[in-house]
Coordinates of C-alpha atoms and ligand atoms in Angstrom, one line a residue:
M191 CA 313.8 60.4 -232.2
K192 CA 313.5 57.7 -229.7
K193 CA 315.8 54.7 -230.2
E194 CA 314.5 51.2 -230.4
K195 CA 317.6 49.6 -229.1
Y196 CA 320.6 50.8 -227.0
N197 CA 324.3 50.2 -226.9
V198 CA 325.0 48.8 -223.5
A199 CA 328.4 48.4 -221.7
V200 CA 328.7 46.2 -218.7
A201 CA 331.7 47.2 -216.6
G202 CA 332.9 44.5 -214.2
A203 CA 331.3 41.9 -216.4
T204 CA 333.2 38.9 -214.9
G205 CA 332.1 39.6 -211.3
A206 CA 329.1 38.0 -209.5
V207 CA 326.9 41.2 -210.1
G208 CA 328.2 41.7 -213.7
N209 CA 327.3 38.1 -214.6
E210 CA 323.8 38.6 -213.1
M211 CA 323.4 41.9 -215.0
I212 CA 324.0 40.1 -218.3
S213 CA 321.5 37.4 -217.4
I214 CA 318.9 39.9 -216.3
L215 CA 319.3 41.9 -219.5
E216 CA 318.5 38.7 -221.4
Q217 CA 315.7 37.5 -219.1
R218 CA 313.9 40.9 -219.3
N219 CA 314.5 41.2 -223.0
F220 CA 316.2 44.6 -222.6
P221 CA 316.4 46.2 -226.0
V222 CA 320.2 45.8 -226.5
D223 CA 321.7 46.8 -229.8
R224 CA 325.5 46.4 -229.2
L225 CA 326.7 44.8 -226.0
K226 CA 330.2 45.5 -224.7
L227 CA 331.6 43.5 -221.8
L228 CA 334.4 45.2 -219.9
A229 CA 336.7 44.3 -217.0
S230 CA 340.2 44.8 -215.7
T231 CA 343.1 43.2 -217.4
R232 CA 342.5 40.2 -215.0
G233 CA 339.0 39.5 -216.4
A234 CA 339.7 40.5 -220.0
G235 CA 339.6 37.6 -222.5
T236 CA 336.9 35.7 -220.5
K237 CA 334.1 34.4 -222.8
L238 CA 330.5 35.1 -221.6
E239 CA 327.2 34.3 -223.3
F240 CA 324.3 36.6 -224.1
K241 CA 321.3 35.4 -226.0
G242 CA 323.2 32.4 -227.3
K243 CA 326.1 34.4 -228.6
Q244 CA 329.6 34.4 -227.2
Y245 CA 331.2 37.7 -226.2
T246 CA 334.9 38.2 -225.2
V247 CA 335.4 40.5 -222.3
E248 CA 337.5 43.5 -223.2
V249 CA 339.9 45.6 -221.0
M250 CA 338.1 48.8 -219.9
D251 CA 339.9 52.0 -220.9
E252 CA 339.2 55.7 -221.5
N253 CA 337.9 54.9 -225.0
S254 CA 335.5 52.1 -224.1
F255 CA 332.4 54.3 -223.9
A256 CA 332.4 56.2 -227.2
G257 CA 329.1 55.4 -228.9
M258 CA 327.6 53.5 -225.9
D259 CA 324.2 54.7 -224.5
I260 CA 324.1 53.0 -221.1
G261 CA 326.9 51.7 -218.8
L262 CA 326.0 49.2 -216.1
F263 CA 328.9 49.5 -213.7
S264 CA 329.9 47.0 -211.0
P265 CA 333.6 47.1 -210.7
G266 CA 335.6 48.0 -207.6
G267 CA 334.7 51.5 -206.1
S268 CA 338.0 53.1 -207.2
V269 CA 337.4 51.9 -210.8
S270 CA 334.0 53.5 -210.9
Q271 CA 335.4 56.7 -209.4
K272 CA 337.7 57.0 -212.3
F273 CA 335.7 55.6 -215.2
A274 CA 332.1 56.6 -214.5
P275 CA 332.8 60.4 -215.1
I276 CA 334.7 59.5 -218.3
A277 CA 331.8 57.4 -219.6
G278 CA 329.3 60.1 -218.5
K279 CA 331.2 62.8 -220.4
A280 CA 331.3 60.5 -223.5
G281 CA 327.4 60.5 -223.4
C282 CA 327.1 57.1 -221.9
V283 CA 324.7 57.2 -218.9
V284 CA 326.3 55.2 -216.1
I285 CA 324.2 53.2 -213.6
D286 CA 326.8 52.6 -210.9
N287 CA 326.5 49.8 -208.3
T288 CA 329.4 51.1 -206.1
S289 CA 329.2 53.6 -203.2
A290 CA 331.5 56.0 -205.1
F291 CA 328.7 58.5 -206.1
R292 CA 325.7 57.5 -203.9
M293 CA 325.8 60.5 -201.6
D294 CA 326.8 63.0 -204.4
P295 CA 324.0 65.6 -204.4
E296 CA 324.3 65.7 -208.2
V297 CA 323.8 62.0 -208.6
P298 CA 320.3 60.4 -208.2
L299 CA 320.2 57.4 -205.9
I300 CA 317.4 55.3 -207.2
V301 CA 315.1 52.4 -206.2
P302 CA 312.5 52.4 -208.9
E303 CA 309.6 51.3 -206.6
V304 CA 310.5 54.1 -204.1
N305 CA 311.8 57.3 -205.9
A306 CA 311.6 56.8 -209.6
H307 CA 310.9 60.5 -210.1
A308 CA 314.4 61.5 -208.7
I309 CA 316.0 60.0 -211.9
A310 CA 315.2 63.3 -213.6
G311 CA 318.4 64.8 -212.2
Y312 CA 320.7 62.2 -213.9
H313 CA 322.0 64.5 -216.7
K314 CA 324.0 66.7 -214.3
K315 CA 326.8 64.0 -214.3
N316 CA 325.2 61.3 -216.5
I317 CA 325.6 59.0 -213.5
I318 CA 322.8 57.3 -211.5
A319 CA 323.8 55.4 -208.4
N320 CA 322.4 52.0 -207.4
P321 CA 322.1 51.8 -203.6
N322 CA 323.8 49.3 -201.3
C323 CA 322.0 45.9 -201.4
S324 CA 320.9 46.0 -197.7
T325 CA 319.4 49.5 -198.2
I326 CA 317.5 48.6 -201.3
Q327 CA 315.5 45.7 -199.8
M328 CA 314.8 47.7 -196.6
V329 CA 313.5 50.9 -198.4
V330 CA 311.2 48.9 -200.7
A331 CA 309.3 47.9 -197.6
L332 CA 309.7 51.1 -195.6
K333 CA 308.5 53.6 -198.2
P334 CA 304.8 52.6 -198.3
I335 CA 304.7 52.5 -194.5
H336 CA 306.4 56.0 -194.4
D337 CA 303.7 57.3 -196.8
A338 CA 301.0 55.9 -194.5
A339 CA 302.2 56.7 -191.1
R340 CA 305.6 58.6 -191.2
I341 CA 308.5 56.7 -189.9
K342 CA 310.4 58.5 -187.1
R343 CA 313.1 55.9 -186.4
V344 CA 314.5 52.7 -187.8
V345 CA 316.6 50.1 -186.0
V346 CA 317.9 47.4 -188.3
S347 CA 320.2 44.4 -187.9
T348 CA 321.2 42.5 -191.0
Y349 CA 322.1 38.9 -191.7
Q350 CA 324.1 39.2 -195.0
S351 CA 325.1 36.4 -197.2
V352 CA 328.6 35.9 -198.4
S353 CA 327.7 36.5 -202.1
G354 CA 327.6 40.2 -201.1
T355 CA 331.4 40.0 -200.9
G356 CA 331.7 38.3 -204.2
K357 CA 332.7 35.0 -205.8
R358 CA 335.8 34.5 -203.7
A359 CA 333.8 34.7 -200.5
V360 CA 331.3 32.1 -201.8
K361 CA 334.2 29.8 -202.5
E362 CA 335.7 30.5 -199.0
L363 CA 332.5 29.5 -197.2
E364 CA 332.2 26.3 -199.3
N365 CA 335.8 25.4 -198.6
Q366 CA 335.6 26.1 -194.9
I367 CA 332.4 24.0 -194.6
L368 CA 334.2 21.1 -196.3
A369 CA 337.3 21.6 -194.2
V370 CA 335.2 21.5 -191.0
Y371 CA 333.5 18.3 -192.0
N372 CA 336.8 16.7 -193.1
Q373 CA 338.6 17.9 -189.9
Q374 CA 341.1 19.8 -192.0
E375 CA 342.8 23.2 -191.4
I376 CA 340.4 26.2 -191.9
K377 CA 341.9 28.6 -194.4
R378 CA 340.9 32.3 -194.4
E379 CA 341.6 34.8 -197.2
V380 CA 338.6 37.0 -197.6
Y381 CA 337.2 37.5 -194.1
P382 CA 339.2 38.3 -190.9
H383 CA 337.7 35.3 -189.1
Q384 CA 336.2 31.9 -190.1
I385 CA 332.8 32.5 -191.6
A386 CA 331.6 28.8 -191.7
F387 CA 329.4 28.2 -188.7
N388 CA 330.0 31.7 -187.4
C389 CA 328.6 35.3 -187.6
L390 CA 330.8 38.3 -188.1
P391 CA 329.5 41.7 -186.9
H392 CA 331.8 43.4 -189.4
I393 CA 331.0 44.3 -193.0
D394 CA 333.3 46.8 -194.8
V395 CA 335.7 48.9 -192.8
F396 CA 335.3 50.3 -189.3
L397 CA 334.9 54.1 -189.1
E398 CA 335.8 56.7 -186.4
N399 CA 332.3 56.5 -184.8
G400 CA 332.6 52.8 -184.2
Y401 CA 330.1 51.8 -186.9
T402 CA 331.2 50.0 -190.1
K403 CA 331.0 51.7 -193.4
E404 CA 328.2 49.2 -194.4
E405 CA 326.2 50.4 -191.4
M406 CA 326.6 54.1 -192.3
K407 CA 325.7 53.4 -195.9
M408 CA 322.3 52.1 -194.7
V409 CA 321.8 55.1 -192.4
N410 CA 322.7 57.8 -195.1
E411 CA 321.3 56.1 -198.2
T412 CA 317.9 55.5 -196.5
K413 CA 317.5 59.2 -195.8
K414 CA 318.5 60.2 -199.3
I415 CA 316.2 57.7 -201.1
M416 CA 313.2 58.4 -198.8
E417 CA 313.9 62.1 -199.2
D418 CA 313.6 62.7 -195.5
D419 CA 316.6 63.6 -193.3
S420 CA 314.4 63.6 -190.2
I421 CA 314.2 59.8 -190.1
R422 CA 316.6 58.4 -187.5
V423 CA 318.3 55.2 -188.6
T424 CA 320.7 53.0 -186.7
A425 CA 322.1 49.7 -188.1
T426 CA 324.2 46.7 -187.2
T427 CA 325.4 44.7 -190.2
V428 CA 326.4 41.1 -189.8
R429 CA 327.9 38.5 -192.2
V430 CA 326.3 35.1 -191.8
P431 CA 327.2 31.7 -193.3
V432 CA 324.5 31.9 -196.0
F433 CA 325.3 31.8 -199.7
Y434 CA 322.6 34.0 -201.3
S435 CA 320.0 36.5 -200.0
H436 CA 320.3 39.1 -197.2
S437 CA 317.8 39.0 -194.3
E438 CA 317.1 41.9 -192.0
S439 CA 315.3 42.3 -188.7
V440 CA 313.8 45.8 -188.8
N441 CA 312.1 47.7 -186.0
I442 CA 310.3 51.0 -186.9
E443 CA 308.6 53.7 -184.8
T444 CA 305.9 55.7 -186.6
E445 CA 304.2 58.9 -185.9
K446 CA 300.8 57.5 -186.6
K447 CA 299.7 54.2 -185.0
L448 CA 299.5 51.2 -187.4
T449 CA 298.4 47.8 -186.4
A450 CA 300.2 44.7 -187.7
D451 CA 297.2 44.0 -189.9
E452 CA 297.3 47.5 -191.4
V453 CA 301.1 47.0 -192.2
R454 CA 300.3 43.6 -193.8
E455 CA 297.6 45.3 -195.9
I456 CA 299.9 48.2 -196.9
L457 CA 302.8 45.9 -197.8
S458 CA 300.6 43.4 -199.7
K459 CA 299.8 46.3 -202.2
A460 CA 303.4 47.6 -202.3
P461 CA 305.3 47.2 -205.7
G462 CA 308.0 44.6 -205.5
V463 CA 307.0 43.3 -202.1
V464 CA 305.5 39.9 -201.2
V465 CA 304.1 39.4 -197.7
V466 CA 304.9 35.9 -196.4
D467 CA 303.5 35.9 -192.9
N468 CA 301.8 32.8 -191.5
P469 CA 303.7 31.9 -188.4
K470 CA 301.2 29.2 -187.4
K471 CA 302.3 27.3 -190.5
S472 CA 306.0 28.3 -189.9
E473 CA 305.7 30.5 -193.0
Y474 CA 308.0 33.5 -193.1
P475 CA 310.6 34.8 -195.6
L476 CA 313.7 32.6 -195.9
A477 CA 317.0 33.3 -197.6
I478 CA 316.9 30.0 -199.5
H479 CA 313.4 30.8 -200.9
A480 CA 314.3 34.4 -201.9
A481 CA 317.4 33.4 -203.8
G482 CA 316.9 33.7 -207.5
K483 CA 313.7 35.7 -207.1
D484 CA 313.0 39.4 -208.0
E485 CA 310.8 40.4 -205.1
T486 CA 311.5 41.5 -201.5
F487 CA 309.8 39.2 -199.0
V488 CA 308.4 40.5 -195.7
G489 CA 307.0 38.6 -192.7
R490 CA 307.0 38.3 -188.9
I491 CA 305.1 41.6 -189.0
R492 CA 304.1 42.4 -185.4
E493 CA 303.6 45.3 -183.1
D494 CA 306.5 46.3 -180.9
E495 CA 304.9 46.2 -177.5
S496 CA 307.7 48.2 -175.9
I497 CA 306.6 51.5 -177.5
P498 CA 303.2 53.0 -178.5
N499 CA 303.7 53.1 -182.3
G500 CA 306.2 50.4 -183.2
I501 CA 306.4 47.6 -185.7
N502 CA 308.9 44.7 -186.1
M503 CA 309.4 42.8 -189.3
W504 CA 311.7 40.5 -191.2
I505 CA 312.8 41.4 -194.7
V506 CA 314.6 39.1 -197.1
S507 CA 315.7 39.6 -200.7
D508 CA 318.3 38.2 -203.2
N509 CA 321.2 40.6 -202.7
I510 CA 322.7 40.0 -206.1
R511 CA 319.3 40.5 -208.0
K512 CA 317.1 43.1 -206.3
G513 CA 320.1 44.2 -204.2
A514 CA 322.3 44.9 -207.2
A515 CA 321.8 43.7 -210.8
L516 CA 318.0 43.7 -211.1
N517 CA 317.7 47.2 -209.5
A518 CA 320.3 48.5 -211.9
V519 CA 318.5 47.0 -215.0
Q520 CA 315.2 48.4 -213.6
I521 CA 316.8 51.9 -213.5
A522 CA 318.0 51.4 -217.1
E523 CA 314.4 50.5 -218.1
L524 CA 313.1 53.7 -216.4
L525 CA 315.8 55.7 -218.2
I526 CA 314.9 54.5 -221.6
Q527 CA 311.1 54.7 -221.0
K528 CA 311.4 58.4 -220.0
Y529 CA 314.6 59.9 -221.2
L530 CA 316.7 58.2 -223.8
Ligands
3JN90 O1 328.8 43.0 -198.3 C1 327.7 43.0 -198.9 O2 326.8 42.2 -198.6 C2 327.4 44.1 -199.8 C3 328.7 44.7 -200.3 C4 328.8 45.8 -200.9 C5 330.0 46.5 -201.2 C6 331.2 45.8 -201.2 C7 332.4 46.5 -201.4 C8 332.4 47.8 -201.8 C9 330.0 47.8 -201.6 C10 328.7 48.5 -201.8 O3 327.9 48.2 -202.7 O4 328.4 49.4 -201.0 C11 331.2 48.5 -201.9 C12 331.2 49.9 -202.3 O5 331.0 50.2 -203.4 O6 331.6 50.7 -201.4

């Protein structure tokens, strides 16, 4: 018999994404029966609110998941690596926000607007992966174009906000901005260089091929979600001094010719996408407008005049919401609609 309400565990509850997951469960009135908030020993004891009631964050251990139906995970990658399989085996379906399982062929990697059907394979490990934030907002816009004209190649450059790194990075940018204005010493702890008034072409670690891990996540996850390994993808990921929302300059080459107007038409009907594209009035997607919103905003849609079938566009979304917490809760909604 189908349950009416579900026992939900939030792992990594004290982090930026964990906090947002709790808010989104409340905002979307997710049918929560018992809520369990989990974190490492550092976060345990913190008090957090859900629907007007206070919850104390507990230390996550091997026994945390007995009797829980859904686990929304956003701890560090190594923590997910250890605890997601434990939770899965205990019958708690994990929706994991880290990269630990994204490329595992037995784990679906889901963006509900793009590949909801792929969730069907979740029971192999009882784990569903939430893609990287930069990938999510890009594929929401790419999928309807791919369906209409088959995308052959994608060249993306990102402008990623500091909230993608977490609360400490948000504080670091604030402190550095104040230090610059007050002509004080600039302190660095989170990033290898000053982030205030600067751009860092370096997100996550560098790999043998000269790309960063963040860049290769965008390459590999895009192919898996779009279910097409023939799409060629190349990425440059850049951290910019913005607090919330990631922006992306995306160039695509399609098999079939599409005009800019056709792309606008396709995207205006795409789920989760809002076209903001009126350059004459200086209207285009902006990080400060996307922050706190659920949609992915697309603008600056124009033909790439250097090739026969090319399109350029600018894609902006709230990295903590659609890029992480909201996408995870949408996956949980799909799961309970169809399977639990
Ligand atoms: O930097 C960003 O804007 C997004 C960061 C994502 C991130 C940070 C640390 C570890 C991830 C991720 O989601 O890919 C991971 C990871 O799980 O590998």
